[in-house]
Coordinates of C-alpha atoms in Angstrom, one line a residue:
X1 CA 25.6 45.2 13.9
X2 CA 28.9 43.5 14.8
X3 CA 29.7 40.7 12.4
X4 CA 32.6 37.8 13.5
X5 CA 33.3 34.8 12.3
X6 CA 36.3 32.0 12.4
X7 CA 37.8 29.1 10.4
X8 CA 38.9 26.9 13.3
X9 CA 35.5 24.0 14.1
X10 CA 33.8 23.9 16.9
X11 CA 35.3 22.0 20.2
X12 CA 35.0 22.4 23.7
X13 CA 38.1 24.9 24.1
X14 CA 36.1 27.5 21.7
X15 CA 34.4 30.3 22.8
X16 CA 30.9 31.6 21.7
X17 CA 29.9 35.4 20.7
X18 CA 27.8 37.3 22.4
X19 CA 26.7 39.9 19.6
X20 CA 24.2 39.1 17.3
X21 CA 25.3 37.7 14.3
X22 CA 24.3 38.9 10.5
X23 CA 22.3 36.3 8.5
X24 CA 23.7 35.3 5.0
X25 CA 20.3 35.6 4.0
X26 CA 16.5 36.2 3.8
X27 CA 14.4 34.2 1.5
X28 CA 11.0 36.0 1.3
X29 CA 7.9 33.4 1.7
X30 CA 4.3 34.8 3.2
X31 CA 3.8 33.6 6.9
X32 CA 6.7 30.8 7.2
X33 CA 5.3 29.5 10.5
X34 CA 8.0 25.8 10.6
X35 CA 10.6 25.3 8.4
X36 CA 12.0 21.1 8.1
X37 CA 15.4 20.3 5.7
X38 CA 14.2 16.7 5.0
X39 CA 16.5 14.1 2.8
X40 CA 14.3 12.8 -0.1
X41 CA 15.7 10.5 -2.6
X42 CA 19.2 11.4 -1.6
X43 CA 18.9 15.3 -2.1
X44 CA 18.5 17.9 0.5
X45 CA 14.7 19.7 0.4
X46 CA 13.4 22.5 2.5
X47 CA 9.3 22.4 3.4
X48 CA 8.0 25.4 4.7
X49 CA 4.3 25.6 6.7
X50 CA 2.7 28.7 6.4
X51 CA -0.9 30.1 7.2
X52 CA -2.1 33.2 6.8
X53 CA -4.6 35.5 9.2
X54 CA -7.6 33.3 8.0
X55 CA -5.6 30.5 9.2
X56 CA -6.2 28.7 6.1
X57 CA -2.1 27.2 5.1
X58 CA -0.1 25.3 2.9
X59 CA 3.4 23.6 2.6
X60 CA 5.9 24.5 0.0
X61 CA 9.0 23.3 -1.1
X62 CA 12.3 24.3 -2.1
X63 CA 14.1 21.8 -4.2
X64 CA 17.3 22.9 -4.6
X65 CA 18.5 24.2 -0.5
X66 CA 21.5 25.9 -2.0
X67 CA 19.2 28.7 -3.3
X68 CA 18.7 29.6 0.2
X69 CA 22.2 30.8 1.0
X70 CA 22.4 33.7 -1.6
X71 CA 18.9 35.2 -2.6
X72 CA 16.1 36.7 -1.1
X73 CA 13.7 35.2 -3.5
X74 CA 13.5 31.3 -4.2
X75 CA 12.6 28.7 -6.5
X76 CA 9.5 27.0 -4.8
X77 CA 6.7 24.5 -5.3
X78 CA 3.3 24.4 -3.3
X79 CA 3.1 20.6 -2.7
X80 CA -0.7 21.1 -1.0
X81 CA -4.1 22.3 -1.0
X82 CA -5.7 24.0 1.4
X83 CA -4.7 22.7 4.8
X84 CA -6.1 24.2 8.1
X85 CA -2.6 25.4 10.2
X86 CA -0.3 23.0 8.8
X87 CA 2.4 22.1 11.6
X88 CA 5.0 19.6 11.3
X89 CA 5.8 17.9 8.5
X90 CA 7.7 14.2 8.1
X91 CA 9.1 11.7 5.9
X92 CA 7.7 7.9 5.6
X93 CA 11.5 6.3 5.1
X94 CA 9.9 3.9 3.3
X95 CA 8.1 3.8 0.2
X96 CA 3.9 3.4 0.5
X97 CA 2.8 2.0 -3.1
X98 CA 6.1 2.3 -4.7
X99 CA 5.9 6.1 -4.0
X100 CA 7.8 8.7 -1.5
X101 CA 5.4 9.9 1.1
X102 CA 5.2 12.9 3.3
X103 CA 2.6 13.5 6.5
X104 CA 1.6 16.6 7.6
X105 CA -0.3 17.4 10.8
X106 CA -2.6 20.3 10.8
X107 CA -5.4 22.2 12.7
X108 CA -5.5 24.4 15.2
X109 CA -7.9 25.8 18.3
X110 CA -10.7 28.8 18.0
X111 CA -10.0 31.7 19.5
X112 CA -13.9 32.7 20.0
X113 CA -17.2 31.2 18.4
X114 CA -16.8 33.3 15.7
X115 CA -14.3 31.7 14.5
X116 CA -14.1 29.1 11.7
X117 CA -13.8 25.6 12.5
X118 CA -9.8 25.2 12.9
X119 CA -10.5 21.1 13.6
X120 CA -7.3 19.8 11.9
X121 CA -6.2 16.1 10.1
X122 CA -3.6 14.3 9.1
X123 CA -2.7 14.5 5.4
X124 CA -0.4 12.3 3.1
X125 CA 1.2 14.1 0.2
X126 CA 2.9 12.7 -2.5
X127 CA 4.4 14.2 -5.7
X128 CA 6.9 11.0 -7.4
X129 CA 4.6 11.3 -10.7
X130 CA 5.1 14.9 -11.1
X131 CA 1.7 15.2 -9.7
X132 CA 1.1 16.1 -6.4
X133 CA -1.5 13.6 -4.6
X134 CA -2.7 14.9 -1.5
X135 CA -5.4 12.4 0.8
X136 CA -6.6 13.1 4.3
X137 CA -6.2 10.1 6.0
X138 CA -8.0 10.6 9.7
X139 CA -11.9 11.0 9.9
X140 CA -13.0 14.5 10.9
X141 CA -13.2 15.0 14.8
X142 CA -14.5 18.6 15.4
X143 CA -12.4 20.3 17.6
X144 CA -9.6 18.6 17.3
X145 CA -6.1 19.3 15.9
X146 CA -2.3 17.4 15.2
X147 CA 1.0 18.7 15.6
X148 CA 3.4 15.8 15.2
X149 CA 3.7 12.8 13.2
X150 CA 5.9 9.7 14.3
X151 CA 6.0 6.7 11.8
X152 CA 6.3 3.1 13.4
X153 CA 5.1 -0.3 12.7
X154 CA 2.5 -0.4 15.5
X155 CA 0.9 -3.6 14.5
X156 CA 4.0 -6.2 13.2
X157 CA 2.7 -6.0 9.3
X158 CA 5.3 -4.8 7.9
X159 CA 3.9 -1.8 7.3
X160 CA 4.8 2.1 8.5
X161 CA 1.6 3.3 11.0
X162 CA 1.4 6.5 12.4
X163 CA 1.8 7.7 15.9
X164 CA 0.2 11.3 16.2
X165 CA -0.8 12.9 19.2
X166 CA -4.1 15.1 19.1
X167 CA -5.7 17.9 21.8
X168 CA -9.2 19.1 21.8
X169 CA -8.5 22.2 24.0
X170 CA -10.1 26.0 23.5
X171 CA -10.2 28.6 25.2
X172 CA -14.4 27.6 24.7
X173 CA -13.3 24.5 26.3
X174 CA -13.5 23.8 30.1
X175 CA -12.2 20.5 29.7
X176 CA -9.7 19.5 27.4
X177 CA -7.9 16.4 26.7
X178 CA -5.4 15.1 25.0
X179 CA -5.2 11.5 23.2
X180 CA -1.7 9.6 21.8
X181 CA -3.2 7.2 18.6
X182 CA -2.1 5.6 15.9
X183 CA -3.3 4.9 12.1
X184 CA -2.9 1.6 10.7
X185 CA -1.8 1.6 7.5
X186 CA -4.1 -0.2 5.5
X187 CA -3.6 -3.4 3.4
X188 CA -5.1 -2.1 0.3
X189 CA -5.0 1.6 -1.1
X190 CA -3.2 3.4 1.4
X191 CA -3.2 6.7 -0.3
X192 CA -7.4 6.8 -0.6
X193 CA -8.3 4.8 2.2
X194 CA -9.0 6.0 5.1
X195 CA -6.6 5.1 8.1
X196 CA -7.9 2.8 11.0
X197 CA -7.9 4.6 14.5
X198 CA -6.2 3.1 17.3
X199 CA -6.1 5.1 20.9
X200 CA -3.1 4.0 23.0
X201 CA -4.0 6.3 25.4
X202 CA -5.5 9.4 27.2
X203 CA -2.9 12.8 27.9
X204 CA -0.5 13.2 25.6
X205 CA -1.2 16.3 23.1
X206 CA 1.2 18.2 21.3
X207 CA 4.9 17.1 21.7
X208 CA 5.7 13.4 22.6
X209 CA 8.2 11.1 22.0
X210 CA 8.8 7.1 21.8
X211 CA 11.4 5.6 23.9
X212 CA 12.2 2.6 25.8
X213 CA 13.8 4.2 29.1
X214 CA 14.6 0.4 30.3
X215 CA 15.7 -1.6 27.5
X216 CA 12.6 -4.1 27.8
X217 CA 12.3 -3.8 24.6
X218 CA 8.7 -1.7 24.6
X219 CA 8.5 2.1 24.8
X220 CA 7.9 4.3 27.3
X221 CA 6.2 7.6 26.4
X222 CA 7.2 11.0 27.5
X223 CA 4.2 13.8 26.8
X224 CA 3.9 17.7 27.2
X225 CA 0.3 17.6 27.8
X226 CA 0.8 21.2 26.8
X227 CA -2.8 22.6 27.5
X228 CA -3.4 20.4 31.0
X229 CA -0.1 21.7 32.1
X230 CA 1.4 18.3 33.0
X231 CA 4.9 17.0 31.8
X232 CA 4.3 13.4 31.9
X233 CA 6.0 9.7 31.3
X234 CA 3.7 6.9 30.8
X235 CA 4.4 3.0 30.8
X236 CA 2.7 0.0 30.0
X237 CA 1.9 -2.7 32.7
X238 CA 0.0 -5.6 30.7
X239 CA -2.7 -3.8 29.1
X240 CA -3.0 -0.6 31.1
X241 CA -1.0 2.5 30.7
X242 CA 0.3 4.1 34.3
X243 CA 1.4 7.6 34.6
X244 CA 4.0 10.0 36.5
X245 CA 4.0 13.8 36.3
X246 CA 7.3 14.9 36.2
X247 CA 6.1 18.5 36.4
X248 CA 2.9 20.2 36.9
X249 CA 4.2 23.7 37.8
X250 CA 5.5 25.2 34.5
X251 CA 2.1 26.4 32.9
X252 CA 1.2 25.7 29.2
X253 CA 4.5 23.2 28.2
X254 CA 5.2 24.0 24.4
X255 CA 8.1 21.3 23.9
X256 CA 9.6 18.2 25.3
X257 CA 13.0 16.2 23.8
X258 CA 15.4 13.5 25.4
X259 CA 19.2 14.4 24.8
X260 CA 22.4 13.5 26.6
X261 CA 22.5 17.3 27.8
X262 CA 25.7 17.8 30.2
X263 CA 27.7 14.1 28.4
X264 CA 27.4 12.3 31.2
X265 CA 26.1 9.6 28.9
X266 CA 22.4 9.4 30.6
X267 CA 19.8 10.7 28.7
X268 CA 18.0 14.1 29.8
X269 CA 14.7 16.0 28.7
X270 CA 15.0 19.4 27.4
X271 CA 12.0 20.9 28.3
X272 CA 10.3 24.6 27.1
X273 CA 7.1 26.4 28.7
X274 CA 5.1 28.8 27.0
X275 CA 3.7 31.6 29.1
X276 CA 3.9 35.5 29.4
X277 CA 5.0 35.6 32.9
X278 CA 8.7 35.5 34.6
X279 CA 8.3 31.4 34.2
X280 CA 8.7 31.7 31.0
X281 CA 12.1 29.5 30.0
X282 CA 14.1 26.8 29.4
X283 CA 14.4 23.4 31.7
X284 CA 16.1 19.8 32.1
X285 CA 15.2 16.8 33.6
X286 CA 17.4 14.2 34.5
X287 CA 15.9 10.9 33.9
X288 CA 16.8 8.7 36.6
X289 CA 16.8 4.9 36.5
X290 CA 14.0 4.4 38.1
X291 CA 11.8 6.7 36.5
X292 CA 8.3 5.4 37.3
X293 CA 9.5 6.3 41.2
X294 CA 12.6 8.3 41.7
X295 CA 12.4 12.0 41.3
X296 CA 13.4 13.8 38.2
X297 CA 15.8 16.1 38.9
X298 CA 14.8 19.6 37.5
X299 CA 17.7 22.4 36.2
X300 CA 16.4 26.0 35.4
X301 CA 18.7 26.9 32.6
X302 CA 16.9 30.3 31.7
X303 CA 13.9 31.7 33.2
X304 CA 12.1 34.9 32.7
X305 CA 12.5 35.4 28.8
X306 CA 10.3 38.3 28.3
X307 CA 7.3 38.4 25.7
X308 CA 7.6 41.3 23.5
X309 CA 5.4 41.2 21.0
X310 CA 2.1 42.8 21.8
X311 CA -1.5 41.0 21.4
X312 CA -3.8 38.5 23.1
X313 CA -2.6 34.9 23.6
X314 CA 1.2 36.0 22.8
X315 CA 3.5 33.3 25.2
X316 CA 7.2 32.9 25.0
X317 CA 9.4 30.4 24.3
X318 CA 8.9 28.5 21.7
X319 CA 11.1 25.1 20.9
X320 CA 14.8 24.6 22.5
X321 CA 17.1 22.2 20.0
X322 CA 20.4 20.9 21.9
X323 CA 23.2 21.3 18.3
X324 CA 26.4 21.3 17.7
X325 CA 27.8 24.3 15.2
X326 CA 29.8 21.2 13.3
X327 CA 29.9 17.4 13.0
X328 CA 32.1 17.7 16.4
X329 CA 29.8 16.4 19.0
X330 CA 32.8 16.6 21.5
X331 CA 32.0 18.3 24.7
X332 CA 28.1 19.5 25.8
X333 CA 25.8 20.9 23.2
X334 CA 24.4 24.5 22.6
X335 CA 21.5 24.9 23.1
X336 CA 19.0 27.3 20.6
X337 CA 16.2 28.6 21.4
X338 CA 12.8 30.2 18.9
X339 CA 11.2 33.0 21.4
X340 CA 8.2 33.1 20.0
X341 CA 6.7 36.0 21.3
X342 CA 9.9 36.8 22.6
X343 CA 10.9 38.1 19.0
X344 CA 14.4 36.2 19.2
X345 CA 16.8 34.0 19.0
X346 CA 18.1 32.8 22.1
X347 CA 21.5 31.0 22.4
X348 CA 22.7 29.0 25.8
X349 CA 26.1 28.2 26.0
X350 CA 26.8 25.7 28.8
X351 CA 29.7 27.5 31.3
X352 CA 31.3 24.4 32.5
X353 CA 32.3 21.2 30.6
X354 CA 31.4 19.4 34.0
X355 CA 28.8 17.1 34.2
X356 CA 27.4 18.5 37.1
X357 CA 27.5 22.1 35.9
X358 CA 24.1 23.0 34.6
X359 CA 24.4 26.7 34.2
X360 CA 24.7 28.4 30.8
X361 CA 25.2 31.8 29.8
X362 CA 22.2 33.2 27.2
X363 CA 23.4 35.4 24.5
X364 CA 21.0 36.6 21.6
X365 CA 21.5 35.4 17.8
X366 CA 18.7 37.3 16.2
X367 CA 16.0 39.3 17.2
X368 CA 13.7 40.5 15.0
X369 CA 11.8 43.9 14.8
X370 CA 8.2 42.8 15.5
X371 CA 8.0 39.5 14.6
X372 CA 7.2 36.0 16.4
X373 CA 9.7 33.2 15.6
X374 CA 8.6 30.0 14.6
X375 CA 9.9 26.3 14.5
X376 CA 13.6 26.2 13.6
X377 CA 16.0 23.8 12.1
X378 CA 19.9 23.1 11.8
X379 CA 21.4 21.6 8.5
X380 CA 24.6 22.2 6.6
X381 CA 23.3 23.6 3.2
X382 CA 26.7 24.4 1.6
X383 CA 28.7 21.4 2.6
X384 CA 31.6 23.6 4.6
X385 CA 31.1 22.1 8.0
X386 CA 29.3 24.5 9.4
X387 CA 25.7 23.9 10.0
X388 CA 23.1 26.9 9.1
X389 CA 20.4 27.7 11.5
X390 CA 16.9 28.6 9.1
X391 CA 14.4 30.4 11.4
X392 CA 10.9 31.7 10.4
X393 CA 10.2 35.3 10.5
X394 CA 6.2 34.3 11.0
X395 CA 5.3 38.5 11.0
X396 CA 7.7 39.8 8.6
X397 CA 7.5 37.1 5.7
X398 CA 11.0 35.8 5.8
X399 CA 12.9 32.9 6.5
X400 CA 16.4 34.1 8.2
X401 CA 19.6 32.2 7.4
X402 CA 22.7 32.5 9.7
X403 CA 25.8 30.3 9.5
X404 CA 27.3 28.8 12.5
X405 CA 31.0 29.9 11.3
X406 CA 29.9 33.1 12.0
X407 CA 29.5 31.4 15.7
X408 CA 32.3 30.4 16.9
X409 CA 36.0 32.5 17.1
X410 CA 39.1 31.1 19.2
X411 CA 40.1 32.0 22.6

């Protein structure tokens, strides 16, 4: 394996390797599924979700992220129970009584009947006393499972609510849905209460986001209803929610993110599908003006990623992130991509610095040996510029480390 690597930061006039490039390290942890560097009380913390065959998970963390450059094994703390497929995991930035709070979404669907119930929840942990409190906060709703937690003042309080998005589908299922809500945070006991259910409305599922496309001053939301298939924006008019599919011809969406993709200061949506055919890929959407109209202009940046891992139900890709290898967000991003089934790494590196140039050349950072990828994340663990991609090795039991200095040489 080829190893490069460069002192000058990244810029526009740099070019990007095509080779593979070594990671620094691989930090051994049992079925790392997502892996989040989150900022808690001003230090840098790693949480890692992992579940196992029987799909039963947990979430552990690494306290000090600087462990993670140079060893294979880690210094880490299980900060759960027993949670069923724990997915994404987020900070409240404020304090809920007095303490620092994290939410994980969890569940999953069944595969067959004879499956266990996968019906998921979302969970509050917190650990300020040196004991870890952990309270489910949502009623149990068979069938149905969280993957993302957004926290917002939904009701004018003063209080953090949560915005999750949940889906009901199964392969046992002929009809699935998908519902946005949120959980008002309650007056008294937040952290043994349970939370009040609000719908805001029918679709949304896995991936959504919050976002005033028209400066009104009330958000727009933009949906991969990932099992129906349907890439979606929704706005309010009065009381009732209207909808546009942008897209209905991409198969099972996985994720869905608004970045300013080719810097032409309008905001796009970096899209991902998740299939095993030649549709598998990567996609943007240019959000015009007048979204609730005009067309949303579509840009295939890389189609036909194959699926090689073997197995029932194996899709590919997983979730593109739009980064920079520094703190110089001059010129377009890179864009990274977790395979999934693919067993890679994926990296698209725009050709052009024209704003009208949407091609990108794909080159491959890491690809494993048989292995799905899982969620990703970029952060600067060691302070020297350069951020450090941290990628979950789901099959193999390792979290891969590679630095972006490694990235980038001169012309």
């Amino acid at each position: 394996m080829i190893i490069f690597s460069a002192t000058s930061f990244y810029s526009p006039s740099l070019a990007y390797l095509q080779p593979q490039i070594e990671p620094i390290s691989k930090v051994e942890i049992e079925y790392p599924a997502f892996i989040k560097v989150i900022t808690v009380n001003n230090q840098k913390r790693a949480f890692v979700s992992s579940f196992g065959r029987n799909f039963e998970g947990q979430v552990n963390m690494i306290k000090d992220v600087s462990e993670l450059l140079n060893s294979s094994q880690v210094s880490k703390e299980r900060i759960t129970g027993k949670i069923k497929w724990p997915n994404s995991v987020t900070l409240c930035k404020e304090n809920i009584d007095g303490r620092t709070i994290l939410a994980i979404a969890g569940g999953f669907f069944r595969h067959s009947p004879v499956m266990p119930d996968q019906s998921g929840a979302i969970n509050l942990v917190t650990m300020d006393s040196g004991e870890i409190i952990q309270h489910e906060i949502t009623n149990y709703k068979r069938g149905w499972f969280y993957h993302e937690v957004l926290w917002k003042d939904m009701n004018n309080d003063g209080l953090l609510d949560i915005v999750t998005a949940r889906s009901n589908f199964s392969p046992l299922n002929p009809n699935p849905k998908g519902e946005l809500i949120w959980l008002e945070q309650p007056q008294t006991d937040p952290l043994s209460n349970k939370w009040e259910e609000h719908i805001i409305t029918e679709g949304p599922e896995i991936y959504f986001e919050l976002i005033d496309l028209d400066g009104d001053g009330t958000d727009e939301i933009i949906a991969a209803e990932s099992f129906q298939e349907k890439l979606c924006v929704y706005w309010k008019d009065g009381k009732k929610w209207n909808r546009k599919i942008i897209a209905e011809d991409l198969g099972v969406l996985y994720s869905a993110k608004t970045t300013d993709l080719n810097k032409d200061g309008n905001l796009d949506l970096l899209v991902t599908n998740h299939v095993s055919d030649a549709r598998a890929g990567v996609f943007c959407y240019e959000i015009p003006s007048d979204f609730k109209n005009a067309q949303w202009k579509k840009h295939v940046l890389l189609e036909g990623i194959e699926t090689r891992k073997a197995g029932p139900g194996q899709a590919s890709p997983g979730e593109a992130i739009a980064f920079y290898p520094t703190n110089d967000e001059s010129g377009k991003p890179l864009i990274a991509v977790s395979g999934d089934g693919s067993q890679r790494v994926h990296l698209l590196t725009p050709n052009s610095q024209n704003t009208s140039n949407w091609e990108y050349t794909e080159s491959i950072l890491y690809e494993t040996i048989d292995s799905v990828t899982g969620g990703m994340c970029f952060e600067d663990l060691d302070g020297d510029g350069f951020k450090e991609l941290l990628v979950p090795i789901y099959d193999s039991h390792y979290i891969c480390i590679m630095s972006m200095k490694d990235l980038v040489q001169n012309k």
